[in-house]
PDB file of N, CA and C in Angstrom:
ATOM      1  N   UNK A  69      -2.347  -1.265 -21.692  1.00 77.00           N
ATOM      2  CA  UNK A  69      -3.590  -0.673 -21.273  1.00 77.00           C
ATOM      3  C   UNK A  69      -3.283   0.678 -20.621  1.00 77.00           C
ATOM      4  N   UNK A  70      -3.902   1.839 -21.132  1.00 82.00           N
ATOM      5  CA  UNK A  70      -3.705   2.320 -20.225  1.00 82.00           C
ATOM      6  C   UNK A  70      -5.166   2.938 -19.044  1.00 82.00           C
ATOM      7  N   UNK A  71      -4.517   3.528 -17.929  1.00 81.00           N
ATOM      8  CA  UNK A  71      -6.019   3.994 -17.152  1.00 81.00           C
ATOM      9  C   UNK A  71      -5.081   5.427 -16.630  1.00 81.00           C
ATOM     10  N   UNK A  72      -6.437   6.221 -15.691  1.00 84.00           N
ATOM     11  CA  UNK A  72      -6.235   6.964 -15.603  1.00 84.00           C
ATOM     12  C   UNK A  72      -5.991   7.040 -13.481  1.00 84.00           C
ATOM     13  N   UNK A  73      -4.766   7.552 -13.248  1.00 80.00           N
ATOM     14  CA  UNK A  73      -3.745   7.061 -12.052  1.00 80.00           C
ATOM     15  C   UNK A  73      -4.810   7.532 -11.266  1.00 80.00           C
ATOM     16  N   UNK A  74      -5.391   9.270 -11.284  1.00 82.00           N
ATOM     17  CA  UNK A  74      -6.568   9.459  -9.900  1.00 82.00           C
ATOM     18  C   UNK A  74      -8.043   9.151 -10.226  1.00 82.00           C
ATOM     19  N   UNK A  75      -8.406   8.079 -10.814  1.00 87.00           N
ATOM     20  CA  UNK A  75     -10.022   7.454 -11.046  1.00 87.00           C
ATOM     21  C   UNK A  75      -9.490   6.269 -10.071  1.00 87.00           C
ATOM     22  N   UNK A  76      -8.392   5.343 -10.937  1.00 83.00           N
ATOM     23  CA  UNK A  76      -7.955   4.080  -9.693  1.00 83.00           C
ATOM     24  C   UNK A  76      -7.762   4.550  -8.176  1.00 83.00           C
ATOM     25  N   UNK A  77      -7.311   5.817  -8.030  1.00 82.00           N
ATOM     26  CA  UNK A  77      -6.843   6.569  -6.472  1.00 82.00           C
ATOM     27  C   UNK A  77      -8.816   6.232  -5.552  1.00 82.00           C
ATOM     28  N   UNK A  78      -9.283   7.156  -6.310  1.00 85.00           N
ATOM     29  CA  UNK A  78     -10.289   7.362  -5.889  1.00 85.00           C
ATOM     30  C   UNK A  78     -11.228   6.287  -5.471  1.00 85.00           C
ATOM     31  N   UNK A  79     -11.013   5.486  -6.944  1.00 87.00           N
ATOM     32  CA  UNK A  79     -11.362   3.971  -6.174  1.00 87.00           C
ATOM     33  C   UNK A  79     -10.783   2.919  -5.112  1.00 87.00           C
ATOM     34  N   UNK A  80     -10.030   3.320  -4.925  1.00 83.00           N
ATOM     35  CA  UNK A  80      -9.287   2.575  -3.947  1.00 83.00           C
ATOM     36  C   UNK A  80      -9.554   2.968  -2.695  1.00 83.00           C
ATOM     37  N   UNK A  81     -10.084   4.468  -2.540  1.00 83.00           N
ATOM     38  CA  UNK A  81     -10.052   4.743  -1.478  1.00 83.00           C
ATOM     39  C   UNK A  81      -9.574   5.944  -1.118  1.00 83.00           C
ATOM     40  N   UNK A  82      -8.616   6.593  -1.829  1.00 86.00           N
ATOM     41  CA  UNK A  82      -7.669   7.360  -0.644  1.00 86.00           C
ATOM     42  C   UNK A  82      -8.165   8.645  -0.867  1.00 86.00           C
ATOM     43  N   UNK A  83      -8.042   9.096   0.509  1.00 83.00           N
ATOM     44  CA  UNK A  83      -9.105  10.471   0.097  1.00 83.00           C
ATOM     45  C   UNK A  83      -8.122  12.120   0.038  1.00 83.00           C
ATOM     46  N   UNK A  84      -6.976  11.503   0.364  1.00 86.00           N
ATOM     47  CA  UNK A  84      -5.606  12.796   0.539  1.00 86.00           C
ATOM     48  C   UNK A  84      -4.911  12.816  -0.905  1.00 86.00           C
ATOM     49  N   UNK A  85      -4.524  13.717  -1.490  1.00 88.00           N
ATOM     50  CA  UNK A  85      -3.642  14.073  -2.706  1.00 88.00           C
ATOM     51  C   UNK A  85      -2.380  13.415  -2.291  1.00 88.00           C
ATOM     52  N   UNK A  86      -1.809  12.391  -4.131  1.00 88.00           N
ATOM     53  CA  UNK A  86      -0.351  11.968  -4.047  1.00 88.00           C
ATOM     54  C   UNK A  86      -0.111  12.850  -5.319  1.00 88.00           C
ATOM     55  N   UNK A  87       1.443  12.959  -4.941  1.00 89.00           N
ATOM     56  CA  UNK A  87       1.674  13.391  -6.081  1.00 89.00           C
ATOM     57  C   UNK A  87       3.314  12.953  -6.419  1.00 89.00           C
ATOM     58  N   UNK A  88       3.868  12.890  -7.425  1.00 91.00           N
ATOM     59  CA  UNK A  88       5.177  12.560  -7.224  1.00 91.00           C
ATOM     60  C   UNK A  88       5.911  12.903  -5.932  1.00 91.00           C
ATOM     61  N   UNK A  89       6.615  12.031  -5.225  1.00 94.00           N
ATOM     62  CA  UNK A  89       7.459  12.231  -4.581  1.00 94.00           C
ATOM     63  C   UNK A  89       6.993  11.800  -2.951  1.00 94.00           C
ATOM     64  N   UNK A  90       5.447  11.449  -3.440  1.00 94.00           N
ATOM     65  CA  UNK A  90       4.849  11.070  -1.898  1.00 94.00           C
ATOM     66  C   UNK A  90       4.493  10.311  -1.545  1.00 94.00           C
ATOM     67  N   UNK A  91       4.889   9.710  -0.493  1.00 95.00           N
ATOM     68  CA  UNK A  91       4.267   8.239   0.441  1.00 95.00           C
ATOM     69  C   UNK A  91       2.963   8.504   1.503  1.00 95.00           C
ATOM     70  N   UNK A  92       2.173   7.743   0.825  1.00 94.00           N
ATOM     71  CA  UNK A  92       0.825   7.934   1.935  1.00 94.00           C
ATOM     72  C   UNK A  92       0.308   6.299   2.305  1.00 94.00           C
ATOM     73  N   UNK A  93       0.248   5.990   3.512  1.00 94.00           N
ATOM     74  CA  UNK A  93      -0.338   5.154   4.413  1.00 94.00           C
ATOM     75  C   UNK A  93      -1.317   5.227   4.669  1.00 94.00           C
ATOM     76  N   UNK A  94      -2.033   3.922   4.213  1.00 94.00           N
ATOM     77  CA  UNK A  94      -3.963   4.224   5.089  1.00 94.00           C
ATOM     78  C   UNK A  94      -3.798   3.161   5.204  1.00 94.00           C
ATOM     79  N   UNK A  95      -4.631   3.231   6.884  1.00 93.00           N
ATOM     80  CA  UNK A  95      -4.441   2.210   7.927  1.00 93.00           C
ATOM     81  C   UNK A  95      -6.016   1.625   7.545  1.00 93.00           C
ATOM     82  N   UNK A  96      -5.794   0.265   7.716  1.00 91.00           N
ATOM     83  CA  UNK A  96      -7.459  -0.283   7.428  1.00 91.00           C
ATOM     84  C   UNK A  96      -7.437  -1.176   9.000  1.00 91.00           C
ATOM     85  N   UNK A  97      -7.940  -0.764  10.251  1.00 91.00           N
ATOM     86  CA  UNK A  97      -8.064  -1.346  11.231  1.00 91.00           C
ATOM     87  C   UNK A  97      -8.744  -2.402  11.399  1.00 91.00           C
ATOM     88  N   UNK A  98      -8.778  -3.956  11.831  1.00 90.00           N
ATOM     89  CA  UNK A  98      -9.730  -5.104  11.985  1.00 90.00           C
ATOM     90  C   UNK A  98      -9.878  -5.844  13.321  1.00 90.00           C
ATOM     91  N   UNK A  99     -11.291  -6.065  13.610  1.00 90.00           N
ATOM     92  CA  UNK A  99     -11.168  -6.705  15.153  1.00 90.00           C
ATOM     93  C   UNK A  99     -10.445  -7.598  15.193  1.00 90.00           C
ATOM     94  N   UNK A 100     -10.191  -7.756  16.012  1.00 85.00           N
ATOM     95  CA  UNK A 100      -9.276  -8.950  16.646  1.00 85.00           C
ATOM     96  C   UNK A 100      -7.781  -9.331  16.459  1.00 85.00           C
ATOM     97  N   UNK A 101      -6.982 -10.055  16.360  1.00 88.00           N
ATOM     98  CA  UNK A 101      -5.505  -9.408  16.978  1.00 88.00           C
ATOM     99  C   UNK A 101      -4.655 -10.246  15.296  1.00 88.00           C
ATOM    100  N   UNK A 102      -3.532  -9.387  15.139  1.00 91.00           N
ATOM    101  CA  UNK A 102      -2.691  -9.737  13.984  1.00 91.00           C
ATOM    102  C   UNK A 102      -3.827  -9.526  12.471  1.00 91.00           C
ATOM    103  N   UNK A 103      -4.784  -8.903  12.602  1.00 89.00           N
ATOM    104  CA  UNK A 103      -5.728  -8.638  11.371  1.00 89.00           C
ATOM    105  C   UNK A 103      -5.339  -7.777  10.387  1.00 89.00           C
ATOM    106  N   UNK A 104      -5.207  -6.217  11.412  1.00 92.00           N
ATOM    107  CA  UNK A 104      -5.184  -5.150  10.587  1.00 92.00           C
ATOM    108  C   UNK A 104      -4.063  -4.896   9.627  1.00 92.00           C
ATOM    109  N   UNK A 105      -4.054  -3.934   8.995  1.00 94.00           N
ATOM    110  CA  UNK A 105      -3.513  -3.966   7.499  1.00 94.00           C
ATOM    111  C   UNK A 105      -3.560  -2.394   7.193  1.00 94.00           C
ATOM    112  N   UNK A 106      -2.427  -2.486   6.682  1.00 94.00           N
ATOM    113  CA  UNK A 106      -2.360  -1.357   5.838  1.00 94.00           C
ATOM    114  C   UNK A 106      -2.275  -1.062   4.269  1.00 94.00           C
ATOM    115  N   UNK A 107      -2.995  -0.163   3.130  1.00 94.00           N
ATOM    116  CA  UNK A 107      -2.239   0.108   1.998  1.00 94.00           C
ATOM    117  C   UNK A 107      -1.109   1.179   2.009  1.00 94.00           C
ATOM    118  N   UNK A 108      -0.335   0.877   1.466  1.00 95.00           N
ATOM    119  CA  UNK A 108       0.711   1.844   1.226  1.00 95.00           C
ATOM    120  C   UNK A 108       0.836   2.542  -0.322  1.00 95.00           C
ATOM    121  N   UNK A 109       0.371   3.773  -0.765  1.00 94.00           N
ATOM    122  CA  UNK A 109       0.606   4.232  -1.856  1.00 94.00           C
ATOM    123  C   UNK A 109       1.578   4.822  -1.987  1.00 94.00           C
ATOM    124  N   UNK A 110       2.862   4.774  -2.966  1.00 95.00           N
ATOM    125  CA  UNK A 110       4.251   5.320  -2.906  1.00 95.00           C
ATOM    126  C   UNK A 110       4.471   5.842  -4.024  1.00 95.00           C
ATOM    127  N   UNK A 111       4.444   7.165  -4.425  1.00 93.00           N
ATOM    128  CA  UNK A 111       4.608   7.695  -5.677  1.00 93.00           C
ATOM    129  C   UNK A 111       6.139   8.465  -5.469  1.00 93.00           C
ATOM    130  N   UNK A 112       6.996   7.817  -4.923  1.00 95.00           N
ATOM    131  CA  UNK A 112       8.757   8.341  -5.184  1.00 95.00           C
ATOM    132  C   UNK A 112       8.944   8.440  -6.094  1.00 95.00           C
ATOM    133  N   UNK A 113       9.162   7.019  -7.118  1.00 94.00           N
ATOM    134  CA  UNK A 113       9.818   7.166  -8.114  1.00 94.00           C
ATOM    135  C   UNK A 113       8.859   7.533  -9.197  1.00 94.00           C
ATOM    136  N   UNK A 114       9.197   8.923  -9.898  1.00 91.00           N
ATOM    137  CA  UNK A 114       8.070   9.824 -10.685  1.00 91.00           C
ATOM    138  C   UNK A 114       8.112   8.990 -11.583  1.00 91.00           C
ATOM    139  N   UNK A 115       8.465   7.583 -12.063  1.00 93.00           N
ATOM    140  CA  UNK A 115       7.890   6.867 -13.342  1.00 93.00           C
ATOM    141  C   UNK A 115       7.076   5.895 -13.257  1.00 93.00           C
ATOM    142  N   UNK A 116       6.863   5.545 -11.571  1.00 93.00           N
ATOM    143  CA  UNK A 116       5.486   4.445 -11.304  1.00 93.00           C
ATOM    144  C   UNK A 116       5.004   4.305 -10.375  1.00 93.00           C
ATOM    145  N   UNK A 117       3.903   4.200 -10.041  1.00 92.00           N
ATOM    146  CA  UNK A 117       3.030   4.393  -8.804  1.00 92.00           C
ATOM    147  C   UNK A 117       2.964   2.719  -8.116  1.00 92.00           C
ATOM    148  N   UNK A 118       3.419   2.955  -6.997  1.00 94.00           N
ATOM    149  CA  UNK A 118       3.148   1.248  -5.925  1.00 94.00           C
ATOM    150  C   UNK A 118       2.195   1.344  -5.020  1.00 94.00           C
ATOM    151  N   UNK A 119       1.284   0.613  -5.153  1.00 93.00           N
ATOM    152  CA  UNK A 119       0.138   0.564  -4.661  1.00 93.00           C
ATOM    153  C   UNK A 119       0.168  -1.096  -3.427  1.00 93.00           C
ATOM    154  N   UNK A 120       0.489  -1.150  -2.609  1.00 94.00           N
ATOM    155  CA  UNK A 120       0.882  -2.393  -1.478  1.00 94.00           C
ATOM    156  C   UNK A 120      -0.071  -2.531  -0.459  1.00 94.00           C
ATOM    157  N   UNK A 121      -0.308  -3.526  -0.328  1.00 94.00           N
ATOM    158  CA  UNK A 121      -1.139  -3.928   0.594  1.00 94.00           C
ATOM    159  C   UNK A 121       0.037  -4.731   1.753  1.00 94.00           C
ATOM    160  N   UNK A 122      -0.097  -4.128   3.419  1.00 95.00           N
ATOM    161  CA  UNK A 122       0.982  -4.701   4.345  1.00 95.00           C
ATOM    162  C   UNK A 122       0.532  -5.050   5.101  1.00 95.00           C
ATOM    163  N   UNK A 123       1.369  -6.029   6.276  1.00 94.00           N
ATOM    164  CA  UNK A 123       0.614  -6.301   7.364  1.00 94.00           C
ATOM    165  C   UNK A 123       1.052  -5.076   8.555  1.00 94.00           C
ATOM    166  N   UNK A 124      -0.117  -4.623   9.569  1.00 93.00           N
ATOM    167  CA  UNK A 124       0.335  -4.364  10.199  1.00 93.00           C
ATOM    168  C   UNK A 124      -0.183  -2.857   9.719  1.00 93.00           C
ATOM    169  N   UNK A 125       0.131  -1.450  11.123  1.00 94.00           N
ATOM    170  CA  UNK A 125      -0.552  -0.259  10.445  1.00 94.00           C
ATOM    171  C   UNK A 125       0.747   0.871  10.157  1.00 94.00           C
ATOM    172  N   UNK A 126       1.671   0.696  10.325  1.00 93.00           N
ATOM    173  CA  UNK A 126       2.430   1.264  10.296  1.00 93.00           C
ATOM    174  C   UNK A 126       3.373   1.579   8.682  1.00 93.00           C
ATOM    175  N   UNK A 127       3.016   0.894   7.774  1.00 92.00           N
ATOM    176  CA  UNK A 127       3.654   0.819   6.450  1.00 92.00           C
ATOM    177  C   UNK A 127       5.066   0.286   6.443  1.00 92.00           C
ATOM    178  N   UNK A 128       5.434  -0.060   7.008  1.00 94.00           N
ATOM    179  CA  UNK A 128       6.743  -0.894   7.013  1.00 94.00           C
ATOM    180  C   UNK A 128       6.948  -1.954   7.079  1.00 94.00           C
ATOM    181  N   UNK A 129       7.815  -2.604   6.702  1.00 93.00           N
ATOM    182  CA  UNK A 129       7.758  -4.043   6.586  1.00 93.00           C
ATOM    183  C   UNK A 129       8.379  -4.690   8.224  1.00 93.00           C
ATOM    184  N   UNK A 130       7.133  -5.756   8.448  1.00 93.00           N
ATOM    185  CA  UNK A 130       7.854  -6.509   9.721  1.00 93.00           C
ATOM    186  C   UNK A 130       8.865  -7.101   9.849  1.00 93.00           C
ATOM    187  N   UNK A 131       9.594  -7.122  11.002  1.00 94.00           N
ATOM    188  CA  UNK A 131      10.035  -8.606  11.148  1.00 94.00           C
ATOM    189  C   UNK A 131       9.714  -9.901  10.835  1.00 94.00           C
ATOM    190  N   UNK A 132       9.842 -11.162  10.277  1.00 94.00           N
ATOM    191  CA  UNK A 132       9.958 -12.354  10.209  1.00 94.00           C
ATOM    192  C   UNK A 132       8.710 -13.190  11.776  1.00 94.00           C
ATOM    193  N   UNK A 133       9.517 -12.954  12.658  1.00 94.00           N
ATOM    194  CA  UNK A 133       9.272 -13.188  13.993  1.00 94.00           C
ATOM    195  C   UNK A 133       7.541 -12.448  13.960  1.00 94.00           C
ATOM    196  N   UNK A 134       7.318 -11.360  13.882  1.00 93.00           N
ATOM    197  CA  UNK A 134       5.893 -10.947  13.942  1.00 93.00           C
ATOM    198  C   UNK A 134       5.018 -11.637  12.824  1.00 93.00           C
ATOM    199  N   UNK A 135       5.727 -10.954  11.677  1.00 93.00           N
ATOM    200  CA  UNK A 135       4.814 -11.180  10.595  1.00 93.00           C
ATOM    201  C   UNK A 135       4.347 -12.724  10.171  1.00 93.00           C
ATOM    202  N   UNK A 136       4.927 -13.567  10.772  1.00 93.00           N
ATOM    203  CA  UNK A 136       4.186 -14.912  10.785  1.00 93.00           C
ATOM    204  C   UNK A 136       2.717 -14.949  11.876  1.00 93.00           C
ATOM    205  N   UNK A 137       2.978 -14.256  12.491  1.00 93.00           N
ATOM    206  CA  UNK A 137       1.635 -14.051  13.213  1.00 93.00           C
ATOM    207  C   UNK A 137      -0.267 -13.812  12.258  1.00 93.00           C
ATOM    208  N   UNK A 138       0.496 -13.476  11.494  1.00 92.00           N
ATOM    209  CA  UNK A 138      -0.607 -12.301  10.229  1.00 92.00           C
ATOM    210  C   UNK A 138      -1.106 -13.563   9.450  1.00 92.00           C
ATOM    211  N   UNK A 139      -2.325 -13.727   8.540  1.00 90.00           N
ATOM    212  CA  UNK A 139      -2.553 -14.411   7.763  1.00 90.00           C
ATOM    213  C   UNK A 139      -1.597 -14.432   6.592  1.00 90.00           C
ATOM    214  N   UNK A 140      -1.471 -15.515   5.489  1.00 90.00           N
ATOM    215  CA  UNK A 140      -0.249 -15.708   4.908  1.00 90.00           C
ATOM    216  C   UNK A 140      -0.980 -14.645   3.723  1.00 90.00           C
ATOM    217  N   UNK A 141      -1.847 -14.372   3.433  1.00 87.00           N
ATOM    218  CA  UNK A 141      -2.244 -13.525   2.606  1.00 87.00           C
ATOM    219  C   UNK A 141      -1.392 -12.067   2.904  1.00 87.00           C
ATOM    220  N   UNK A 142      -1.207 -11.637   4.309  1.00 89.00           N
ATOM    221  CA  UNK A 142      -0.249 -10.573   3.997  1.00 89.00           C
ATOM    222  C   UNK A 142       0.950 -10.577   4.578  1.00 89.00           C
ATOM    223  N   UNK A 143       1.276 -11.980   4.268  1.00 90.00           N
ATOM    224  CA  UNK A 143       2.944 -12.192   4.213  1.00 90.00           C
ATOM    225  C   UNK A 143       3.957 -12.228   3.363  1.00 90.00           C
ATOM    226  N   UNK A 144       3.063 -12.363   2.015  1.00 90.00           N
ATOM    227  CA  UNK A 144       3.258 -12.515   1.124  1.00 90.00           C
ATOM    228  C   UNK A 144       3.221 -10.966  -0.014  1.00 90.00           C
ATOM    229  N   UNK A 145       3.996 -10.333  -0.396  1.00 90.00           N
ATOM    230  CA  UNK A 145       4.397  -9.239  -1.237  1.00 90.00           C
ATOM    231  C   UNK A 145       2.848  -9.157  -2.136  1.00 90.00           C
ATOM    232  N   UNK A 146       2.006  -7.965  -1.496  1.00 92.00           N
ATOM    233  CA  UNK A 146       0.967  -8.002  -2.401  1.00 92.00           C
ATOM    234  C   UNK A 146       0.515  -6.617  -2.931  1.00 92.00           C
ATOM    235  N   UNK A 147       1.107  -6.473  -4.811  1.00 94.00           N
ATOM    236  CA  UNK A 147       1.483  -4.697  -4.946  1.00 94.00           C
ATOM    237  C   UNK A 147       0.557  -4.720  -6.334  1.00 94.00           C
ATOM    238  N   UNK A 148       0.561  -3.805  -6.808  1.00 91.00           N
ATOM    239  CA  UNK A 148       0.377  -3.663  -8.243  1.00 91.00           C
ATOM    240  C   UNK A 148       1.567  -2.063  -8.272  1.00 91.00           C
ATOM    241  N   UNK A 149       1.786  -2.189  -9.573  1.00 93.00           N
ATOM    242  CA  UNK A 149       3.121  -1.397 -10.261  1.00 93.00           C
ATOM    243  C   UNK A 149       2.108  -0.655 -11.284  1.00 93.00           C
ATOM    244  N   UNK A 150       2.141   0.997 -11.109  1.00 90.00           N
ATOM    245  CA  UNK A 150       1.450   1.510 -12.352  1.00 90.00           C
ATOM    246  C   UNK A 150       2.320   2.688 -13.152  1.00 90.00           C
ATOM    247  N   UNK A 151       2.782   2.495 -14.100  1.00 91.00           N
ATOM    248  CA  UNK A 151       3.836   2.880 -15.048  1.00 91.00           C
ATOM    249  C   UNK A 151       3.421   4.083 -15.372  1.00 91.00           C
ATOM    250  N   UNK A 152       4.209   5.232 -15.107  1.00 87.00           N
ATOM    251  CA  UNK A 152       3.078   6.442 -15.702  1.00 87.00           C
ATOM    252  C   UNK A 152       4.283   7.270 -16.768  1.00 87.00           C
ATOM    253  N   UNK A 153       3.275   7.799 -17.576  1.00 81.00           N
ATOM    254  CA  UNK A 153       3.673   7.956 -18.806  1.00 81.00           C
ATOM    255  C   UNK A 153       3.236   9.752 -19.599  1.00 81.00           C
TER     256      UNK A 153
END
């Protein structure tokens, strides 16, 4: 299949330019404690775009020790891979 990489951008949300070689973080803030979340869009490697959903606002991956705190929904590796061509 293919689609087109800034229609999905746009839908997703992100309102800043990626372009090869760039990591952008958007923080999605939620009341109450161990909620919030971040996406992480990572266009490093110029042959595919990672699109991640994390716990936590910072884009990095937690510790063990925290990240059990978080619902298991974002404990668990949650990406889509878009192959660009």
């Amino acid at each position: 299949m293919q689609v087109n990489i800034q229609d999905i951008l746009q839908k997703a949300g992100l309102d800043e330019p990626l372009y090869p070689g760039k990591r952008v973080v958007k923080q999605c803030r939620q009341a109450g404690e161990f909620k919030s979340h971040c996406v992480v869009y990572d266009w490093r490697d110029p042959e595919k775009v990672r699109i991640e959903v994390k716990a936590g606002l910072s884009g990095r991956d937690l510790p063990p020790k925290e990240l059990k705190k978080y619902p298991v929904s974002f404990q668990t590796p949650t990406f889509i891979e878009i192959n660009v061509r």
